Amino acid sequence: MSHAIDDLELYVLGALPRDAERVVADHLTVCVECLTEARALESTVWALQDALPAPPPPAALRDRILAAADRPAAAGLPALPGRHVSASTYALAAAVLALAVLSVGALRQVDTLRAEIDESRAIGLRVSQPGKTWYMSGIDRWQGIGGMLYAPQGSPAFVVFHDLAPAPQGQIYTIWLVDAEGRWVRGSSFAAGEGRVRMVDVGVPVAGFDRCAVTLETRAEGKREGPIVMQSRFY
Amino acid sequence: MIEQEPTDDGLMAELAAQRLPALGTLYDRYGRLAYALAYRILGEAQAAEDVVHDAFLLAWRGAGSYRRERGNARGWLLSIVHHRAVDVLRRKTAFRPAPLEAAELRAGDADTAEEAARNVEHQGVRRVLETLPEAQRRTIELAYFGGYTQVELAALMGVPLGTVKGRMRIGLQKMRRALEHVP
């Protein structure tokens, strides 16, 4: 059996990407030797935690936690770290997110709701396929919005955006892929409608790229000129 | 009769049985430490509070998956806090590897040795950190408190991945040996 010894320091310090971290976590469930070493390293890292001074937590936090725990289900929380999240879980989460968003629009016209439900179903179906994902988060004045790029195996990549406002007059959102050398390749452009969840095809293959971003452009082709609205992290 | 404090393992069993007072006791025991860790990583009171809130709820809901043989309750809980805080930090920050000087300005990148120095209860840890060469100490701090992955650290510091790993390994080994002599 191969060991995870080479990655244990990275693991206990949280410096592995999440997918690699899961591989090590899985290995630790079956390898006593690596688990023993990992525990020893963790106790060293805890010394860093013990050294931390900080203002005390707000007095109300304890009650807030207990009140939330006392409710039937604390919705909207992420999965426990280290657990594998299956594609179907993503699909379910996306469907729940879409439905939650739909509830906000409950006072809209029925036709609009029906169209959004249809789109949510389509999103749920597409994100249920296994593949890679990148999350893009809004920056600067676009903080709070974001989009998950899905690259399903054997199917074109697409992005599910949330909270994206319609593009300003005369401008379009443009998806970009970025390779390890910093080369930006243009994907599709769109204006974004009123729906708070929106799916857009990337328009170009994602193989060979490791980052993605969305900008606001004034032209439907050519080099990147506009501001970056959202971007993924560097992995 | 004096009521005995439950052990961590006893608390986790209570938590798995969904007994709410156990969650309160767990918070009383580790809430401050959890908040300190989240605050150090995120540098914001509100964000740290939200992370601790979520982490304790995750612990409440996931107590049934806790396995003592894979680590103790404190480690399990604080790993949830760390994981969650780093995820929040990573979502907030840009993907581009910033220059090291910029990284140094991030709230989560403060000098742990200096912070430890202000915490008089942990002078021993400060001394241990000070024994590490600057490059090893900063690599460990930027990874653990700054939320940087190995690839980002290599880009930030302008060194190969192997050097990042080496600094972590040797730094942690030295800390481990030194901590054995800290009272």
PDB file of N, CA and C in Angstrom, chain A residues 6-7 9-10 12-16 18 21 29 35 37 39-41 44-58 61-62 64-66 68-70 74 77-78 80-81 137 211 231-234, chain B residues 23-24 27-28 32 35-36 49-50 53-54 57-58 60-61 65 69-72 74-75 78 83-84 86-87 90-91 93-95 115-116 119 122 125 129 143-144 148-152 165 168-169 175-176 179:
ATOM      1  N   ASP A   6       4.218  11.888   2.322  1.00  0.00           N
ATOM      2  CA  ASP A   6       4.741  13.085   1.663  1.00  0.00           C
ATOM      3  C   ASP A   6       3.783  14.270   1.739  1.00  0.00           C
ATOM      4  N   ASP A   7       2.514  13.972   1.911  1.00  0.00           N
ATOM      5  CA  ASP A   7       1.525  15.059   1.897  1.00  0.00           C
ATOM      6  C   ASP A   7       0.971  15.392   3.272  1.00  0.00           C
ATOM      7  N   GLU A   9       2.185  16.930   5.961  1.00  0.00           N
ATOM      8  CA  GLU A   9       2.360  18.307   6.463  1.00  0.00           C
ATOM      9  C   GLU A   9       1.401  19.253   5.756  1.00  0.00           C
ATOM     10  N   LEU A  10       1.302  19.072   4.438  1.00  0.00           N
ATOM     11  CA  LEU A  10       0.363  19.907   3.671  1.00  0.00           C
ATOM     12  C   LEU A  10      -1.063  19.680   4.160  1.00  0.00           C
ATOM     13  N   VAL A  12      -2.188  18.590   7.214  1.00  0.00           N
ATOM     14  CA  VAL A  12      -2.548  19.134   8.536  1.00  0.00           C
ATOM     15  C   VAL A  12      -2.555  20.664   8.536  1.00  0.00           C
ATOM     16  N   LEU A  13      -1.807  21.268   7.609  1.00  0.00           N
ATOM     17  CA  LEU A  13      -1.810  22.733   7.539  1.00  0.00           C
ATOM     18  C   LEU A  13      -2.913  23.255   6.616  1.00  0.00           C
ATOM     19  N   GLY A  14      -3.642  22.346   5.983  1.00  0.00           N
ATOM     20  CA  GLY A  14      -4.730  22.763   5.091  1.00  0.00           C
ATOM     21  C   GLY A  14      -4.236  23.347   3.783  1.00  0.00           C
ATOM     22  N   ALA A  15      -3.059  22.942   3.337  1.00  0.00           N
ATOM     23  CA  ALA A  15      -2.472  23.556   2.135  1.00  0.00           C
ATOM     24  C   ALA A  15      -2.673  22.714   0.884  1.00  0.00           C
ATOM     25  N   LEU A  16      -3.461  21.666   1.003  1.00  0.00           N
ATOM     26  CA  LEU A  16      -3.778  20.876  -0.193  1.00  0.00           C
ATOM     27  C   LEU A  16      -5.071  21.401  -0.798  1.00  0.00           C
ATOM     28  N   ARG A  18      -8.807  20.990  -2.113  1.00  0.00           N
ATOM     29  CA  ARG A  18      -9.801  20.162  -1.444  1.00  0.00           C
ATOM     30  C   ARG A  18      -9.887  18.732  -1.997  1.00  0.00           C
ATOM     31  N   GLU A  21      -7.019  16.812  -0.679  1.00  0.00           N
ATOM     32  CA  GLU A  21      -7.224  16.652   0.759  1.00  0.00           C
ATOM     33  C   GLU A  21      -8.132  15.450   1.042  1.00  0.00           C
ATOM     34  N   THR A  29      -8.152   6.759   6.774  1.00  0.00           N
ATOM     35  CA  THR A  29      -9.141   5.850   7.359  1.00  0.00           C
ATOM     36  C   THR A  29      -8.695   4.387   7.285  1.00  0.00           C
ATOM     37  N   LEU A  35      -1.944   7.652   9.850  1.00  0.00           N
ATOM     38  CA  LEU A  35      -2.843   8.307  10.796  1.00  0.00           C
ATOM     39  C   LEU A  35      -2.083   8.720  12.050  1.00  0.00           C
ATOM     40  N   GLU A  37       1.094   9.389  12.324  1.00  0.00           N
ATOM     41  CA  GLU A  37       1.956  10.524  12.000  1.00  0.00           C
ATOM     42  C   GLU A  37       1.129  11.809  11.859  1.00  0.00           C
ATOM     43  N   ARG A  39      -1.676  12.540  13.307  1.00  0.00           N
ATOM     44  CA  ARG A  39      -2.124  12.997  14.635  1.00  0.00           C
ATOM     45  C   ARG A  39      -0.999  13.731  15.357  1.00  0.00           C
ATOM     46  N   ALA A  40       0.225  13.206  15.202  1.00  0.00           N
ATOM     47  CA  ALA A  40       1.367  13.859  15.857  1.00  0.00           C
ATOM     48  C   ALA A  40       1.588  15.253  15.258  1.00  0.00           C
ATOM     49  N   LEU A  41       1.486  15.346  13.938  1.00  0.00           N
ATOM     50  CA  LEU A  41       1.662  16.650  13.295  1.00  0.00           C
ATOM     51  C   LEU A  41       0.550  17.610  13.707  1.00  0.00           C
ATOM     52  N   THR A  44       1.106  19.312  16.887  1.00  0.00           N
ATOM     53  CA  THR A  44       2.069  20.410  16.752  1.00  0.00           C
ATOM     54  C   THR A  44       1.355  21.663  16.248  1.00  0.00           C
ATOM     55  N   VAL A  45       0.488  21.463  15.266  1.00  0.00           N
ATOM     56  CA  VAL A  45      -0.241  22.608  14.706  1.00  0.00           C
ATOM     57  C   VAL A  45      -1.146  23.243  15.763  1.00  0.00           C
ATOM     58  N   TRP A  46      -1.658  22.429  16.674  1.00  0.00           N
ATOM     59  CA  TRP A  46      -2.530  22.974  17.714  1.00  0.00           C
ATOM     60  C   TRP A  46      -1.799  23.973  18.599  1.00  0.00           C
ATOM     61  N   ALA A  47      -0.498  23.800  18.683  1.00  0.00           N
ATOM     62  CA  ALA A  47       0.259  24.767  19.481  1.00  0.00           C
ATOM     63  C   ALA A  47       0.096  26.161  18.884  1.00  0.00           C
ATOM     64  N   LEU A  48      -0.035  26.231  17.566  1.00  0.00           N
ATOM     65  CA  LEU A  48      -0.271  27.526  16.925  1.00  0.00           C
ATOM     66  C   LEU A  48      -1.624  28.084  17.360  1.00  0.00           C
ATOM     67  N   GLN A  49      -2.613  27.204  17.426  1.00  0.00           N
ATOM     68  CA  GLN A  49      -3.940  27.661  17.857  1.00  0.00           C
ATOM     69  C   GLN A  49      -3.887  28.174  19.299  1.00  0.00           C
ATOM     70  N   ASP A  50      -3.171  27.441  20.131  1.00  0.00           N
ATOM     71  CA  ASP A  50      -3.115  27.806  21.540  1.00  0.00           C
ATOM     72  C   ASP A  50      -2.444  29.155  21.757  1.00  0.00           C
ATOM     73  N   ALA A  51      -1.625  29.544  20.784  1.00  0.00           N
ATOM     74  CA  ALA A  51      -0.875  30.780  20.956  1.00  0.00           C
ATOM     75  C   ALA A  51      -1.692  32.016  20.628  1.00  0.00           C
ATOM     76  N   LEU A  52      -2.891  31.813  20.123  1.00  0.00           N
ATOM     77  CA  LEU A  52      -3.637  32.943  19.584  1.00  0.00           C
ATOM     78  C   LEU A  52      -4.392  33.733  20.639  1.00  0.00           C
ATOM     79  N   PRO A  53      -4.084  35.004  20.740  1.00  0.00           N
ATOM     80  CA  PRO A  53      -4.964  35.859  21.531  1.00  0.00           C
ATOM     81  C   PRO A  53      -6.044  36.390  20.591  1.00  0.00           C
ATOM     82  N   ALA A  54      -7.182  36.658  21.078  1.00  0.00           N
ATOM     83  CA  ALA A  54      -8.249  37.228  20.245  1.00  0.00           C
ATOM     84  C   ALA A  54      -9.290  37.804  21.165  1.00  0.00           C
ATOM     85  N   PRO A  55     -10.042  38.774  20.662  1.00  0.00           N
ATOM     86  CA  PRO A  55     -11.149  39.255  21.489  1.00  0.00           C
ATOM     87  C   PRO A  55     -12.093  38.098  21.762  1.00  0.00           C
ATOM     88  N   PRO A  56     -12.744  38.102  22.915  1.00  0.00           N
ATOM     89  CA  PRO A  56     -13.661  36.989  23.205  1.00  0.00           C
ATOM     90  C   PRO A  56     -14.826  36.990  22.219  1.00  0.00           C
ATOM     91  N   PRO A  57     -15.408  35.841  21.962  1.00  0.00           N
ATOM     92  CA  PRO A  57     -16.557  35.808  21.049  1.00  0.00           C
ATOM     93  C   PRO A  57     -17.705  36.614  21.629  1.00  0.00           C
ATOM     94  N   PRO A  58     -18.577  37.128  20.769  1.00  0.00           N
ATOM     95  CA  PRO A  58     -19.724  37.898  21.278  1.00  0.00           C
ATOM     96  C   PRO A  58     -20.545  37.054  22.245  1.00  0.00           C
ATOM     97  N   LEU A  61     -23.332  34.797  20.945  1.00  0.00           N
ATOM     98  CA  LEU A  61     -23.060  33.732  19.968  1.00  0.00           C
ATOM     99  C   LEU A  61     -23.511  32.362  20.484  1.00  0.00           C
ATOM    100  N   ARG A  62     -23.266  32.126  21.766  1.00  0.00           N
ATOM    101  CA  ARG A  62     -23.636  30.821  22.337  1.00  0.00           C
ATOM    102  C   ARG A  62     -25.146  30.592  22.184  1.00  0.00           C
ATOM    103  N   ARG A  64     -27.128  32.028  20.101  1.00  0.00           N
ATOM    104  CA  ARG A  64     -27.471  31.956  18.673  1.00  0.00           C
ATOM    105  C   ARG A  64     -27.265  30.525  18.152  1.00  0.00           C
ATOM    106  N   ILE A  65     -26.168  29.914  18.565  1.00  0.00           N
ATOM    107  CA  ILE A  65     -25.869  28.546  18.127  1.00  0.00           C
ATOM    108  C   ILE A  65     -26.896  27.566  18.680  1.00  0.00           C
ATOM    109  N   LEU A  66     -27.170  27.709  19.981  1.00  0.00           N
ATOM    110  CA  LEU A  66     -28.110  26.772  20.597  1.00  0.00           C
ATOM    111  C   LEU A  66     -29.518  26.930  20.021  1.00  0.00           C
ATOM    112  N   ALA A  68     -30.256  27.928  16.987  1.00  0.00           N
ATOM    113  CA  ALA A  68     -30.253  27.358  15.627  1.00  0.00           C
ATOM    114  C   ALA A  68     -30.261  25.836  15.684  1.00  0.00           C
ATOM    115  N   ALA A  69     -29.520  25.272  16.634  1.00  0.00           N
ATOM    116  CA  ALA A  69     -29.464  23.812  16.743  1.00  0.00           C
ATOM    117  C   ALA A  69     -30.790  23.242  17.199  1.00  0.00           C
ATOM    118  N   ASP A  70     -31.535  24.050  17.922  1.00  0.00           N
ATOM    119  CA  ASP A  70     -32.810  23.583  18.465  1.00  0.00           C
ATOM    120  C   ASP A  70     -33.923  23.581  17.418  1.00  0.00           C
ATOM    121  N   ALA A  74     -31.072  22.941  10.357  1.00  0.00           N
ATOM    122  CA  ALA A  74     -30.342  24.172  10.045  1.00  0.00           C
ATOM    123  C   ALA A  74     -30.013  24.153   8.572  1.00  0.00           C
ATOM    124  N   LEU A  77     -26.334  24.877   5.405  1.00  0.00           N
ATOM    125  CA  LEU A  77     -24.968  24.656   5.868  1.00  0.00           C
ATOM    126  C   LEU A  77     -24.221  23.752   4.914  1.00  0.00           C
ATOM    127  N   PRO A  78     -22.920  23.945   4.804  1.00  0.00           N
ATOM    128  CA  PRO A  78     -22.149  23.093   3.916  1.00  0.00           C
ATOM    129  C   PRO A  78     -21.946  21.709   4.511  1.00  0.00           C
ATOM    130  N   LEU A  80     -19.836  18.487   5.920  1.00  0.00           N
ATOM    131  CA  LEU A  80     -18.679  18.420   6.794  1.00  0.00           C
ATOM    132  C   LEU A  80     -17.406  18.316   5.979  1.00  0.00           C
ATOM    133  N   PRO A  81     -16.325  18.959   6.401  1.00  0.00           N
ATOM    134  CA  PRO A  81     -15.090  18.886   5.645  1.00  0.00           C
ATOM    135  C   PRO A  81     -14.594  17.454   5.545  1.00  0.00           C
ATOM    136  N   SER A 137     -16.125  33.956  -7.637  1.00  0.00           N
ATOM    137  CA  SER A 137     -16.810  34.874  -6.725  1.00  0.00           C
ATOM    138  C   SER A 137     -16.634  36.307  -7.202  1.00  0.00           C
ATOM    139  N   ARG A 211      -8.205  28.200 -14.617  1.00  0.00           N
ATOM    140  CA  ARG A 211      -8.899  29.298 -13.948  1.00  0.00           C
ATOM    141  C   ARG A 211      -9.982  29.850 -14.863  1.00  0.00           C
ATOM    142  N   GLN A 231     -14.127  35.948 -10.477  1.00  0.00           N
ATOM    143  CA  GLN A 231     -13.028  35.091 -10.888  1.00  0.00           C
ATOM    144  C   GLN A 231     -12.886  33.913  -9.944  1.00  0.00           C
ATOM    145  N   SER A 232     -12.306  32.859 -10.487  1.00  0.00           N
ATOM    146  CA  SER A 232     -12.051  31.687  -9.640  1.00  0.00           C
ATOM    147  C   SER A 232     -10.711  31.874  -8.961  1.00  0.00           C
ATOM    148  N   ARG A 233     -10.455  31.014  -8.004  1.00  0.00           N
ATOM    149  CA  ARG A 233      -9.151  31.066  -7.340  1.00  0.00           C
ATOM    150  C   ARG A 233      -8.126  30.296  -8.125  1.00  0.00           C
ATOM    151  N   PHE A 234      -6.897  30.490  -7.746  1.00  0.00           N
ATOM    152  CA  PHE A 234      -5.779  29.833  -8.398  1.00  0.00           C
ATOM    153  C   PHE A 234      -5.576  28.452  -7.795  1.00  0.00           C
TER     154      PHE A 234
ATOM    155  N   LEU B  23     -24.134  20.512  23.546  1.00  0.00           N
ATOM    156  CA  LEU B  23     -23.603  21.493  22.594  1.00  0.00           C
ATOM    157  C   LEU B  23     -23.167  22.759  23.337  1.00  0.00           C
ATOM    158  N   GLY B  24     -23.975  23.136  24.334  1.00  0.00           N
ATOM    159  CA  GLY B  24     -23.601  24.293  25.149  1.00  0.00           C
ATOM    160  C   GLY B  24     -22.293  24.064  25.884  1.00  0.00           C
ATOM    161  N   TYR B  27     -19.426  24.254  23.512  1.00  0.00           N
ATOM    162  CA  TYR B  27     -19.131  25.655  23.200  1.00  0.00           C
ATOM    163  C   TYR B  27     -18.361  26.302  24.358  1.00  0.00           C
ATOM    164  N   ASP B  28     -18.814  26.034  25.583  1.00  0.00           N
ATOM    165  CA  ASP B  28     -18.121  26.619  26.733  1.00  0.00           C
ATOM    166  C   ASP B  28     -16.660  26.183  26.771  1.00  0.00           C
ATOM    167  N   ARG B  32     -14.229  29.740  22.642  1.00  0.00           N
ATOM    168  CA  ARG B  32     -13.254  30.832  22.583  1.00  0.00           C
ATOM    169  C   ARG B  32     -12.100  30.491  21.648  1.00  0.00           C
ATOM    170  N   TYR B  35     -13.267  30.639  18.096  1.00  0.00           N
ATOM    171  CA  TYR B  35     -13.410  32.024  17.638  1.00  0.00           C
ATOM    172  C   TYR B  35     -12.038  32.646  17.366  1.00  0.00           C
ATOM    173  N   ALA B  36     -11.090  32.342  18.251  1.00  0.00           N
ATOM    174  CA  ALA B  36      -9.736  32.885  18.055  1.00  0.00           C
ATOM    175  C   ALA B  36      -9.148  32.407  16.731  1.00  0.00           C
ATOM    176  N   GLU B  49     -17.512  35.134  13.660  1.00  0.00           N
ATOM    177  CA  GLU B  49     -18.702  34.691  14.400  1.00  0.00           C
ATOM    178  C   GLU B  49     -19.539  33.737  13.535  1.00  0.00           C
ATOM    179  N   ASP B  50     -19.716  34.099  12.274  1.00  0.00           N
ATOM    180  CA  ASP B  50     -20.517  33.250  11.382  1.00  0.00           C
ATOM    181  C   ASP B  50     -19.867  31.878  11.189  1.00  0.00           C
ATOM    182  N   HIS B  53     -20.352  29.858  14.354  1.00  0.00           N
ATOM    183  CA  HIS B  53     -21.766  29.457  14.383  1.00  0.00           C
ATOM    184  C   HIS B  53     -21.984  28.244  13.475  1.00  0.00           C
ATOM    185  N   ASP B  54     -21.529  28.356  12.232  1.00  0.00           N
ATOM    186  CA  ASP B  54     -21.713  27.254  11.277  1.00  0.00           C
ATOM    187  C   ASP B  54     -20.981  25.995  11.734  1.00  0.00           C
ATOM    188  N   LEU B  57     -22.801  24.215  14.463  1.00  0.00           N
ATOM    189  CA  LEU B  57     -23.997  23.548  13.935  1.00  0.00           C
ATOM    190  C   LEU B  57     -23.616  22.306  13.134  1.00  0.00           C
ATOM    191  N   LEU B  58     -22.525  22.412  12.386  1.00  0.00           N
ATOM    192  CA  LEU B  58     -22.051  21.230  11.654  1.00  0.00           C
ATOM    193  C   LEU B  58     -21.675  20.117  12.618  1.00  0.00           C
ATOM    194  N   TRP B  60     -22.896  19.684  15.561  1.00  0.00           N
ATOM    195  CA  TRP B  60     -24.172  19.195  16.117  1.00  0.00           C
ATOM    196  C   TRP B  60     -24.812  18.187  15.165  1.00  0.00           C
ATOM    197  N   ARG B  61     -24.832  18.568  13.910  1.00  0.00           N
ATOM    198  CA  ARG B  61     -25.489  17.700  12.932  1.00  0.00           C
ATOM    199  C   ARG B  61     -24.627  16.501  12.552  1.00  0.00           C
ATOM    200  N   SER B  65     -20.994  11.150  12.952  1.00  0.00           N
ATOM    201  CA  SER B  65     -19.903  10.680  12.078  1.00  0.00           C
ATOM    202  C   SER B  65     -18.543  10.785  12.771  1.00  0.00           C
ATOM    203  N   GLU B  69     -11.170   7.224  17.170  1.00  0.00           N
ATOM    204  CA  GLU B  69      -9.886   6.679  16.732  1.00  0.00           C
ATOM    205  C   GLU B  69      -9.235   7.532  15.643  1.00  0.00           C
ATOM    206  N   ARG B  70      -9.996   8.434  15.057  1.00  0.00           N
ATOM    207  CA  ARG B  70      -9.432   9.297  14.009  1.00  0.00           C
ATOM    208  C   ARG B  70      -9.046  10.673  14.534  1.00  0.00           C
ATOM    209  N   GLY B  71      -9.122  10.879  15.821  1.00  0.00           N
ATOM    210  CA  GLY B  71      -8.741  12.161  16.395  1.00  0.00           C
ATOM    211  C   GLY B  71      -9.686  12.526  17.515  1.00  0.00           C
ATOM    212  N   ASN B  72      -9.225  13.430  18.401  1.00  0.00           N
ATOM    213  CA  ASN B  72     -10.096  13.758  19.524  1.00  0.00           C
ATOM    214  C   ASN B  72     -11.100  14.851  19.155  1.00  0.00           C
ATOM    215  N   ARG B  74     -11.617  17.879  20.245  1.00  0.00           N
ATOM    216  CA  ARG B  74     -11.099  19.231  20.000  1.00  0.00           C
ATOM    217  C   ARG B  74     -10.556  19.353  18.584  1.00  0.00           C
ATOM    218  N   GLY B  75      -9.742  18.366  18.193  1.00  0.00           N
ATOM    219  CA  GLY B  75      -9.163  18.396  16.847  1.00  0.00           C
ATOM    220  C   GLY B  75     -10.229  18.348  15.770  1.00  0.00           C
ATOM    221  N   LEU B  78     -12.089  21.805  15.766  1.00  0.00           N
ATOM    222  CA  LEU B  78     -11.287  22.909  15.243  1.00  0.00           C
ATOM    223  C   LEU B  78     -10.907  22.706  13.782  1.00  0.00           C
ATOM    224  N   HIS B  83     -11.363  24.582   8.393  1.00  0.00           N
ATOM    225  CA  HIS B  83     -11.805  24.271   7.043  1.00  0.00           C
ATOM    226  C   HIS B  83     -12.796  25.317   6.547  1.00  0.00           C
ATOM    227  N   ARG B  84     -13.744  25.603   7.406  1.00  0.00           N
ATOM    228  CA  ARG B  84     -14.813  26.542   7.030  1.00  0.00           C
ATOM    229  C   ARG B  84     -14.249  27.956   6.853  1.00  0.00           C
ATOM    230  N   VAL B  86     -11.178  28.829   6.121  1.00  0.00           N
ATOM    231  CA  VAL B  86     -10.336  28.900   4.923  1.00  0.00           C
ATOM    232  C   VAL B  86     -11.206  28.938   3.659  1.00  0.00           C
ATOM    233  N   ASP B  87     -12.276  28.178   3.673  1.00  0.00           N
ATOM    234  CA  ASP B  87     -13.183  28.214   2.517  1.00  0.00           C
ATOM    235  C   ASP B  87     -13.758  29.617   2.323  1.00  0.00           C
ATOM    236  N   ARG B  90     -10.987  31.835   1.023  1.00  0.00           N
ATOM    237  CA  ARG B  90     -10.668  31.569  -0.383  1.00  0.00           C
ATOM    238  C   ARG B  90     -11.740  32.115  -1.309  1.00  0.00           C
ATOM    239  N   ARG B  91     -12.976  32.092  -0.856  1.00  0.00           N
ATOM    240  CA  ARG B  91     -14.035  32.648  -1.701  1.00  0.00           C
ATOM    241  C   ARG B  91     -13.919  34.161  -1.796  1.00  0.00           C
ATOM    242  N   THR B  93     -11.110  35.980  -1.694  1.00  0.00           N
ATOM    243  CA  THR B  93      -9.876  36.542  -2.235  1.00  0.00           C
ATOM    244  C   THR B  93      -9.678  36.174  -3.691  1.00  0.00           C
ATOM    245  N   ALA B  94      -8.881  36.953  -4.355  1.00  0.00           N
ATOM    246  CA  ALA B  94      -8.653  36.776  -5.787  1.00  0.00           C
ATOM    247  C   ALA B  94      -7.842  35.527  -6.074  1.00  0.00           C
ATOM    248  N   PHE B  95      -7.997  34.991  -7.291  1.00  0.00           N
ATOM    249  CA  PHE B  95      -7.297  33.774  -7.634  1.00  0.00           C
ATOM    250  C   PHE B  95      -5.840  34.012  -8.011  1.00  0.00           C
ATOM    251  N   GLU B 115       1.945  37.760  17.904  1.00  0.00           N
ATOM    252  CA  GLU B 115       0.657  37.609  18.597  1.00  0.00           C
ATOM    253  C   GLU B 115       0.822  36.777  19.854  1.00  0.00           C
ATOM    254  N   ALA B 116       1.594  35.711  19.698  1.00  0.00           N
ATOM    255  CA  ALA B 116       1.824  34.845  20.855  1.00  0.00           C
ATOM    256  C   ALA B 116       2.519  35.616  21.975  1.00  0.00           C
ATOM    257  N   ASN B 119       0.245  37.198  24.151  1.00  0.00           N
ATOM    258  CA  ASN B 119      -0.539  36.263  24.930  1.00  0.00           C
ATOM    259  C   ASN B 119       0.376  35.632  25.976  1.00  0.00           C
ATOM    260  N   HIS B 122       1.203  31.968  26.671  1.00  0.00           N
ATOM    261  CA  HIS B 122       1.817  31.073  25.694  1.00  0.00           C
ATOM    262  C   HIS B 122       3.187  31.552  25.233  1.00  0.00           C
ATOM    263  N   VAL B 125       5.257  28.910  23.328  1.00  0.00           N
ATOM    264  CA  VAL B 125       5.008  28.750  21.897  1.00  0.00           C
ATOM    265  C   VAL B 125       5.752  29.823  21.122  1.00  0.00           C
ATOM    266  N   LEU B 129       8.371  29.251  18.105  1.00  0.00           N
ATOM    267  CA  LEU B 129       8.231  29.848  16.773  1.00  0.00           C
ATOM    268  C   LEU B 129       9.466  30.655  16.409  1.00  0.00           C
ATOM    269  N   ALA B 143       0.259  29.101   5.227  1.00  0.00           N
ATOM    270  CA  ALA B 143      -0.580  27.955   4.888  1.00  0.00           C
ATOM    271  C   ALA B 143      -1.730  27.825   5.878  1.00  0.00           C
ATOM    272  N   TYR B 144      -1.394  27.833   7.159  1.00  0.00           N
ATOM    273  CA  TYR B 144      -2.420  27.517   8.156  1.00  0.00           C
ATOM    274  C   TYR B 144      -3.376  28.684   8.417  1.00  0.00           C
ATOM    275  N   TYR B 148      -3.489  29.593   2.154  1.00  0.00           N
ATOM    276  CA  TYR B 148      -2.873  29.381   0.850  1.00  0.00           C
ATOM    277  C   TYR B 148      -2.607  27.901   0.601  1.00  0.00           C
ATOM    278  N   THR B 149      -2.849  27.468  -0.639  1.00  0.00           N
ATOM    279  CA  THR B 149      -2.487  26.111  -1.010  1.00  0.00           C
ATOM    280  C   THR B 149      -0.989  26.065  -1.331  1.00  0.00           C
ATOM    281  N   GLN B 150      -0.476  24.847  -1.486  1.00  0.00           N
ATOM    282  CA  GLN B 150       0.959  24.716  -1.787  1.00  0.00           C
ATOM    283  C   GLN B 150       1.322  25.403  -3.099  1.00  0.00           C
ATOM    284  N   VAL B 151       0.426  25.299  -4.082  1.00  0.00           N
ATOM    285  CA  VAL B 151       0.714  25.918  -5.384  1.00  0.00           C
ATOM    286  C   VAL B 151       0.760  27.435  -5.246  1.00  0.00           C
ATOM    287  N   GLU B 152      -0.173  27.976  -4.498  1.00  0.00           N
ATOM    288  CA  GLU B 152      -0.200  29.427  -4.289  1.00  0.00           C
ATOM    289  C   GLU B 152       1.034  29.878  -3.512  1.00  0.00           C
ATOM    290  N   LYS B 165       7.090  22.324   0.410  1.00  0.00           N
ATOM    291  CA  LYS B 165       6.888  21.113   1.221  1.00  0.00           C
ATOM    292  C   LYS B 165       8.014  20.936   2.228  1.00  0.00           C
ATOM    293  N   MET B 168       7.768  23.264   5.156  1.00  0.00           N
ATOM    294  CA  MET B 168       6.719  22.829   6.096  1.00  0.00           C
ATOM    295  C   MET B 168       7.198  21.650   6.924  1.00  0.00           C
ATOM    296  N   ARG B 169       7.792  20.684   6.234  1.00  0.00           N
ATOM    297  CA  ARG B 169       8.199  19.460   6.922  1.00  0.00           C
ATOM    298  C   ARG B 169       9.230  19.756   7.998  1.00  0.00           C
ATOM    299  N   MET B 175       9.385  22.339  15.320  1.00  0.00           N
ATOM    300  CA  MET B 175       8.390  22.754  16.326  1.00  0.00           C
ATOM    301  C   MET B 175       8.045  21.602  17.246  1.00  0.00           C
ATOM    302  N   ARG B 176       7.862  20.449  16.632  1.00  0.00           N
ATOM    303  CA  ARG B 176       7.472  19.263  17.403  1.00  0.00           C
ATOM    304  C   ARG B 176       8.513  18.932  18.460  1.00  0.00           C
ATOM    305  N   LEU B 179       8.592  21.702  21.147  1.00  0.00           N
ATOM    306  CA  LEU B 179       7.415  21.721  22.025  1.00  0.00           C
ATOM    307  C   LEU B 179       7.479  20.634  23.096  1.00  0.00           C
TER     308      LEU B 179
END
